[in-house]
Every structure is written in C-alpha cells, then in structure tokens.
Coordinates of C-alpha atoms and ligand atoms in Angstrom, one line a residue:
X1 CA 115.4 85.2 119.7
X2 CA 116.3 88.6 119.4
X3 CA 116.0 91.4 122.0
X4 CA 114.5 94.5 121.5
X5 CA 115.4 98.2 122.3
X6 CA 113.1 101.2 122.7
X7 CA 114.8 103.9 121.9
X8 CA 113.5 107.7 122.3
X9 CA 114.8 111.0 120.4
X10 CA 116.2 107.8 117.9
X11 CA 115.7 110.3 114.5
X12 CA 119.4 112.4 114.8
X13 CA 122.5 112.4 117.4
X14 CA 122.8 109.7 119.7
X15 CA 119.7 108.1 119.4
X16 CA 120.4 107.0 116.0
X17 CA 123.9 106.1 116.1
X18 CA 122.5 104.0 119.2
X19 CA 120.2 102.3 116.9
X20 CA 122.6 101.5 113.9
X21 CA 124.9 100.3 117.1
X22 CA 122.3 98.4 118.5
X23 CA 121.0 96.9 115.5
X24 CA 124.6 95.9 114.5
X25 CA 124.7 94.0 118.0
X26 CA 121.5 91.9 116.6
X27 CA 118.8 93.9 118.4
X28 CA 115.4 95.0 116.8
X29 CA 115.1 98.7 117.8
X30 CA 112.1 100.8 118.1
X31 CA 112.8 104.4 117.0
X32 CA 110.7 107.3 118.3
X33 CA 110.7 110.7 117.1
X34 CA 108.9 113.7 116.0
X35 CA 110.5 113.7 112.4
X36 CA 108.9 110.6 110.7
X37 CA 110.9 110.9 107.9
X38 CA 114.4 110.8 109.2
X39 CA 112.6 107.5 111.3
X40 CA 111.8 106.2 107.7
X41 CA 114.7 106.8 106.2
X42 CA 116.7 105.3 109.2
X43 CA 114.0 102.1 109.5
X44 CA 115.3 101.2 105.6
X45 CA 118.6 101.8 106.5
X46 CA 118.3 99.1 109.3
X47 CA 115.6 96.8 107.2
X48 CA 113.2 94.6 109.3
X49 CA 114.7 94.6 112.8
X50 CA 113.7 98.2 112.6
X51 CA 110.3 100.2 113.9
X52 CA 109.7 103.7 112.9
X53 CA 107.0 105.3 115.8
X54 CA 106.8 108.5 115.1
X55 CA 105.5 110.5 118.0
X56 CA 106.2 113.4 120.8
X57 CA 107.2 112.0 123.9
X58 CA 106.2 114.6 125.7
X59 CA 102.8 113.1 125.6
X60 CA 102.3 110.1 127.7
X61 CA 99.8 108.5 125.2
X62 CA 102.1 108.8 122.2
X63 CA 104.6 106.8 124.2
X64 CA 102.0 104.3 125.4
X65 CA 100.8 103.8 121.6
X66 CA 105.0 103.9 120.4
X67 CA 105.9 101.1 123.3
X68 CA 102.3 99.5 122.5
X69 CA 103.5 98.7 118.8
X70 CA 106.6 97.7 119.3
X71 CA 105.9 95.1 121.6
X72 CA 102.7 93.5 119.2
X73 CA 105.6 93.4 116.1
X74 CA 108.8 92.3 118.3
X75 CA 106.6 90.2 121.2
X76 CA 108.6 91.6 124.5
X77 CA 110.8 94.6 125.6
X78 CA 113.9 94.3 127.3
X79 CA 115.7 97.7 127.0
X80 CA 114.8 101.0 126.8
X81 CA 116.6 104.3 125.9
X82 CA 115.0 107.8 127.6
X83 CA 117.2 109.9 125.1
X84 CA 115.2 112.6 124.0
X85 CA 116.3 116.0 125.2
X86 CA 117.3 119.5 123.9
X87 CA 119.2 122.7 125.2
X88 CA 117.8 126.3 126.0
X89 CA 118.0 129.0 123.8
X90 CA 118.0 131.6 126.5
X91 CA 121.1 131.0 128.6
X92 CA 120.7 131.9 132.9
X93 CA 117.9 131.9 135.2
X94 CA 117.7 135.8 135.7
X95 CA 117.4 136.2 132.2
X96 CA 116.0 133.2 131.2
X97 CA 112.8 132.4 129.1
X98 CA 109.6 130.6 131.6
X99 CA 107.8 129.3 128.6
X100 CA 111.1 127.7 127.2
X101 CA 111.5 126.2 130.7
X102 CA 108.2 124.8 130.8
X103 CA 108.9 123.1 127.0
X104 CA 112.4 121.9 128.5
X105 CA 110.7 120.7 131.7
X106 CA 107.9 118.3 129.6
X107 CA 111.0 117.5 127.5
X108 CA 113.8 116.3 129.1
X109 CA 112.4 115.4 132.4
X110 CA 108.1 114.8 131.5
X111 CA 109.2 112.6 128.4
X112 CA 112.1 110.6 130.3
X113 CA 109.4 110.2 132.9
X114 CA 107.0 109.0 130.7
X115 CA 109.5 106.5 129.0
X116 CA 110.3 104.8 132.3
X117 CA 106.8 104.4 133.1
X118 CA 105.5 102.9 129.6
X119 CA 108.7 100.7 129.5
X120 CA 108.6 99.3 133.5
X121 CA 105.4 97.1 132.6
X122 CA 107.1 95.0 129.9
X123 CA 111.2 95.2 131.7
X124 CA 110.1 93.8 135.0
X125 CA 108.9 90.3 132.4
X126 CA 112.3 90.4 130.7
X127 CA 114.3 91.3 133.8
X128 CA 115.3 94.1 131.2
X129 CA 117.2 96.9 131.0
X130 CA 116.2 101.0 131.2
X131 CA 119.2 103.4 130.1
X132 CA 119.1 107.2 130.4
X133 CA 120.8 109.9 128.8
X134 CA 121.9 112.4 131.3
X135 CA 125.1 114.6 130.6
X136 CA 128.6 116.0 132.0
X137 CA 125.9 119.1 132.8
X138 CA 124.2 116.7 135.7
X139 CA 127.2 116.2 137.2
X140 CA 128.6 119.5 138.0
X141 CA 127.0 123.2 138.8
X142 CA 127.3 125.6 135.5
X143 CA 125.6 129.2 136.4
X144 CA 122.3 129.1 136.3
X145 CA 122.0 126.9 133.9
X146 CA 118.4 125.4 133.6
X147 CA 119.4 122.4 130.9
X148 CA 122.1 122.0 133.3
X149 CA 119.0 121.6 136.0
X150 CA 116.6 119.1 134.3
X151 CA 119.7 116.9 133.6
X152 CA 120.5 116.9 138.0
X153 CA 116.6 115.6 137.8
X154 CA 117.9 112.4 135.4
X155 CA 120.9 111.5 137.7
X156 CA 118.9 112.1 140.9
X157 CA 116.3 110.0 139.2
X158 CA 118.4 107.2 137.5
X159 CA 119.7 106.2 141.0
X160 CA 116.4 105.8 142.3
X161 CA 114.5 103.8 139.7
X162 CA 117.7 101.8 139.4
X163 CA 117.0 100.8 143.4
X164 CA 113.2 100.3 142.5
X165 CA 114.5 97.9 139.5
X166 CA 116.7 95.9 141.5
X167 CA 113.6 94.8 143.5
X168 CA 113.0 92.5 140.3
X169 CA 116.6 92.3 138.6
X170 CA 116.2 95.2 136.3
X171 CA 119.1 97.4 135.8
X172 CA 119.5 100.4 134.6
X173 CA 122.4 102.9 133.4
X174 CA 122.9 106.6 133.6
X175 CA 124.8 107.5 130.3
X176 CA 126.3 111.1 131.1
X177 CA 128.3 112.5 128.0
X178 CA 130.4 115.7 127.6
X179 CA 130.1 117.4 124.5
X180 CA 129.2 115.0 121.4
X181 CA 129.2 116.6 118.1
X182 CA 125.4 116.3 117.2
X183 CA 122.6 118.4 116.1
X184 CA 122.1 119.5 119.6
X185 CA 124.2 122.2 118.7
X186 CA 123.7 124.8 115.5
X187 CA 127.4 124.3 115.0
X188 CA 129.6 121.5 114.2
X189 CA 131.9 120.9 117.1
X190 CA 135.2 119.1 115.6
X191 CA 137.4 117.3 118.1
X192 CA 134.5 116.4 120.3
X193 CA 132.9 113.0 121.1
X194 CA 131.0 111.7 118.0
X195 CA 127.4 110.0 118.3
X196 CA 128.5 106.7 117.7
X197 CA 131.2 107.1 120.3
X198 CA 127.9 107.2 122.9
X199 CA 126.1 104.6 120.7
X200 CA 129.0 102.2 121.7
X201 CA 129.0 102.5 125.0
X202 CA 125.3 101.9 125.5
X203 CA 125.8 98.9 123.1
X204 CA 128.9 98.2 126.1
X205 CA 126.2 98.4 129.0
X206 CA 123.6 96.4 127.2
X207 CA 126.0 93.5 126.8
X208 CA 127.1 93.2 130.1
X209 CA 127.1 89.8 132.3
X210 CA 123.7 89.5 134.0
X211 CA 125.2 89.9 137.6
X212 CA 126.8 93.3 136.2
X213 CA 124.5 96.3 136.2
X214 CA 126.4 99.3 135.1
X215 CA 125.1 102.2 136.9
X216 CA 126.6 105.5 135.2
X217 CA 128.8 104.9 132.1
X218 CA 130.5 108.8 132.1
X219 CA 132.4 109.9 128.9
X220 CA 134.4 112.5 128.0
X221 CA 136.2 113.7 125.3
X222 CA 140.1 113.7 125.5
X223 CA 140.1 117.3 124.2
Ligands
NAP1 N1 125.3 116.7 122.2 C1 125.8 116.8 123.4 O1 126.9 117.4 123.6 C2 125.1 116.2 124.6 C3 125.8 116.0 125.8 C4 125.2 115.4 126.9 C5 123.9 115.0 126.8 N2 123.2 115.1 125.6 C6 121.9 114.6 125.6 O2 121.8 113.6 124.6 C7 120.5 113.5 124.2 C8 120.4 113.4 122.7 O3 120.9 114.6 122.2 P1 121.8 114.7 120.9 O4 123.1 115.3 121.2 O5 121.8 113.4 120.1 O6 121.0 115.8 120.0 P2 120.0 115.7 118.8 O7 120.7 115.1 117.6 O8 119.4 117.1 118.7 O9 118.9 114.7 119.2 C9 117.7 115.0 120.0 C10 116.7 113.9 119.6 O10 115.5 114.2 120.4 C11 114.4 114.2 119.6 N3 113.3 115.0 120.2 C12 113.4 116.3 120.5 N4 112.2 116.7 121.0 C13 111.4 115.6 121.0 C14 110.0 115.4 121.3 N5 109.2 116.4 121.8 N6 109.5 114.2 121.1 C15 110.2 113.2 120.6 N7 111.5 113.3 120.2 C16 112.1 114.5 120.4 C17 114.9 114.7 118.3 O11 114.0 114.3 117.2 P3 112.9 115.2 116.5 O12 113.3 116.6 116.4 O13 112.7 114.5 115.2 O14 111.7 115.0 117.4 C18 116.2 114.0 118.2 O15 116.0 112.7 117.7 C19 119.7 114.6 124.8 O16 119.0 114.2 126.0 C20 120.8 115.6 125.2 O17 120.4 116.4 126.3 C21 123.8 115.7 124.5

C-alpha cells in the first residue's frame, strides 16, 4: 500500500516540488498551505494520491484538523515535512522589527513545532519518518540575522527529536539548503539551487534502507 507524506508550506518552493517528487516516488502527499488555490491547482496536478489542507500552521488546531484528514482519507502517516518558513523584511537585530519577529518566531519555529507534535502520534505506529527544513543560515553565524536565528532553533531541535525518535525507530532528517531559487525571495536568483533540486533529496532520504537514518542531508549550490 502506499505511504503517505505530510507536507507543510507544500503551495510554492520546495514544498511543492517535494510533493510532485514525492508523488512521482508513489507516495500520497498531504499539502498544507494558506493559499488554497495554488493547493487545488497542485492536488489536480497530482490526481488522487493528492490532499489539499488548506490551513496556517501557525495554529496548532489547523494542523491537528490538516494531519486529522489526511490520515481518515490515506489510513496512516509515515512522513512528515515541517517546511513552512519565510525570511524577515527588516534585516539586523539593532534595527530590526519585534512584531515581524514575533510572526517569524510562530512561523518558522511555533509551526515546525506544532508539525512534529501532530505528526509523532501516528510516526511512532509506522516507525515513520519526520524531515525538517532548516537552511545553510542554521549552520553558520550571519550578523544579527534573526531568520538566521529561528533556523539554529530547527538544527538544535532536529538533533534532539531525532534522539527522542530513535527510542521507537523513527528517524528523522535535517534538510539545510543554501540558496534555492524560490518565491522566498522577490527576485529570481539564476544559477542557484532549484526547488526540485531540494525535492530530490528529500525523496533520497525518504528511500533510504531502514537501518539508515539520514540525519542532515546539507546542499549547496556549485556557484
Ligand atoms: N529559498 C531558499 O533559499 C531557502 C534556503 C534555505 C532554507 N529555506 C527554507 O525552505 C522552506 C521553504 O521555503 P521556499 O524557499 O520554498 O519558499 P516559498 O516558496 O516562499 O515557500 C514557503 C511556503 O510556506 C508557506 N507558508 C508561509 N507561511 C505559512 C503559514 N503561516 N501557514 C502555512 N503555510 C505557510 C507558503 O504558502 P502560503 O503563502 O500559501 O501559506 C509556501 O508554501 C522555508 O522554511 C525556508 O526558510 C529556503
């Protein structure tokens, strides 16, 4: 039977190249976003393997409800994408914005929170699989970058609920891209990773050998 994938921020960027990738690979995929028409465009796209759940995930019930639905169509979970994320507007911490940092906060730390915790429940019966998108930003100090900040949180985290998972086979993967030509930024960025190139390497972890867990799958691009 086939698996199936939650995946979070799944409307642009990543997260829908991930789900084209992943439905490619045979897997029904769950797609969560605020924009439920770029969902429903993508959910015809990708026929009945597909799930729009339109939603915020900075709300923990929207993601209950989103993760509730997918598993009464598909019948079990076993992966999960925490994707969801944006940049700051403001750039620095002397001049920065508070109220941007509280929406960046809910966002990219809150929400990927809140995706572990509705997912867990139903990966620990599938001895499943939790991925989360961190960045090249998490792994090195940029001044006073906030984004930069929240993205520290996901690697601190991902190594800690990937020792909590292990208690019950789960594994779990901390994707950490460079710069990836999406509408993260207001600009096309030629020459730098594409979406897909991400989508193919969380398709790569997913695939893996039982025994492997693949803890941080890092990618660059060449230029
Ligand atoms: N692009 C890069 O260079 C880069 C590098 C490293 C890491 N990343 C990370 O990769 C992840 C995906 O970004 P991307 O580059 O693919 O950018 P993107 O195309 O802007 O995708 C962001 C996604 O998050 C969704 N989203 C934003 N706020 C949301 C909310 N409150 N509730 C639900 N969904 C929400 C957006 O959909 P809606 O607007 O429809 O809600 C969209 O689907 C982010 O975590 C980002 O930090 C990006």
């Amino acid at each position: 039977m086939a698996k199936t994938i939650f995946i979070t921020g799944a409307s642009t960027g990543i997260g829908a190249a991930t789900a084209r990738a992943a439905a490619r690979a045979g897997w029904n995929v769950g797609l969560m976003a605020r924009s439920r028409d770029k969902l429903e465009a993508l959910c015809a796209e990708l026929g009945e393997q597909a799930l729009a759940l339109p939603g915020d995930v900075t709300s923990f019930e929207e993601q209950q409800r989103a993760v509730r639905q997918l598993t009464e169509r598909f019948g079990s979970l076993e992966a999960a994408f925490a994707n969801a994320g944006a940049g700051i507007k403001a750039p620095g911490t002397e001049k920065g914005d508070p109220a941007e940092w509280r929406r960046i906060v809910e966002l990219n730390i809150l929400g990927l929170l809140y995706t572990a915790r509705v997912s867990l429940p139903h990966l620990r019966k599938t001895a499943g699989h939790l991925l989360l998108t961190g960045s090249a930003a998490g792994r090195r100090h940029i001044p006073g970058s906030i984004y930069g900040a929240t993205k520290w949180f996901v690697h601190g985290f991902a190594g800690n609920v990937a020792e909590e998972m292990r208690e019950w086979g789960g594994r779990c993967t901390l994707v950490s891209p460079g710069m990836v030509d999406t509408p993260f930024f207001d600009e096309p960025k030629p020459g730098k990773l594409r979406a897909e190139d991400i989508a193919n390497a969380v398709v790569f972890a997913l695939e893996q050998p039982e025994r492997v867990m693949l803890r941080e799958v890092h990618i660059m691009p060449t230029h």
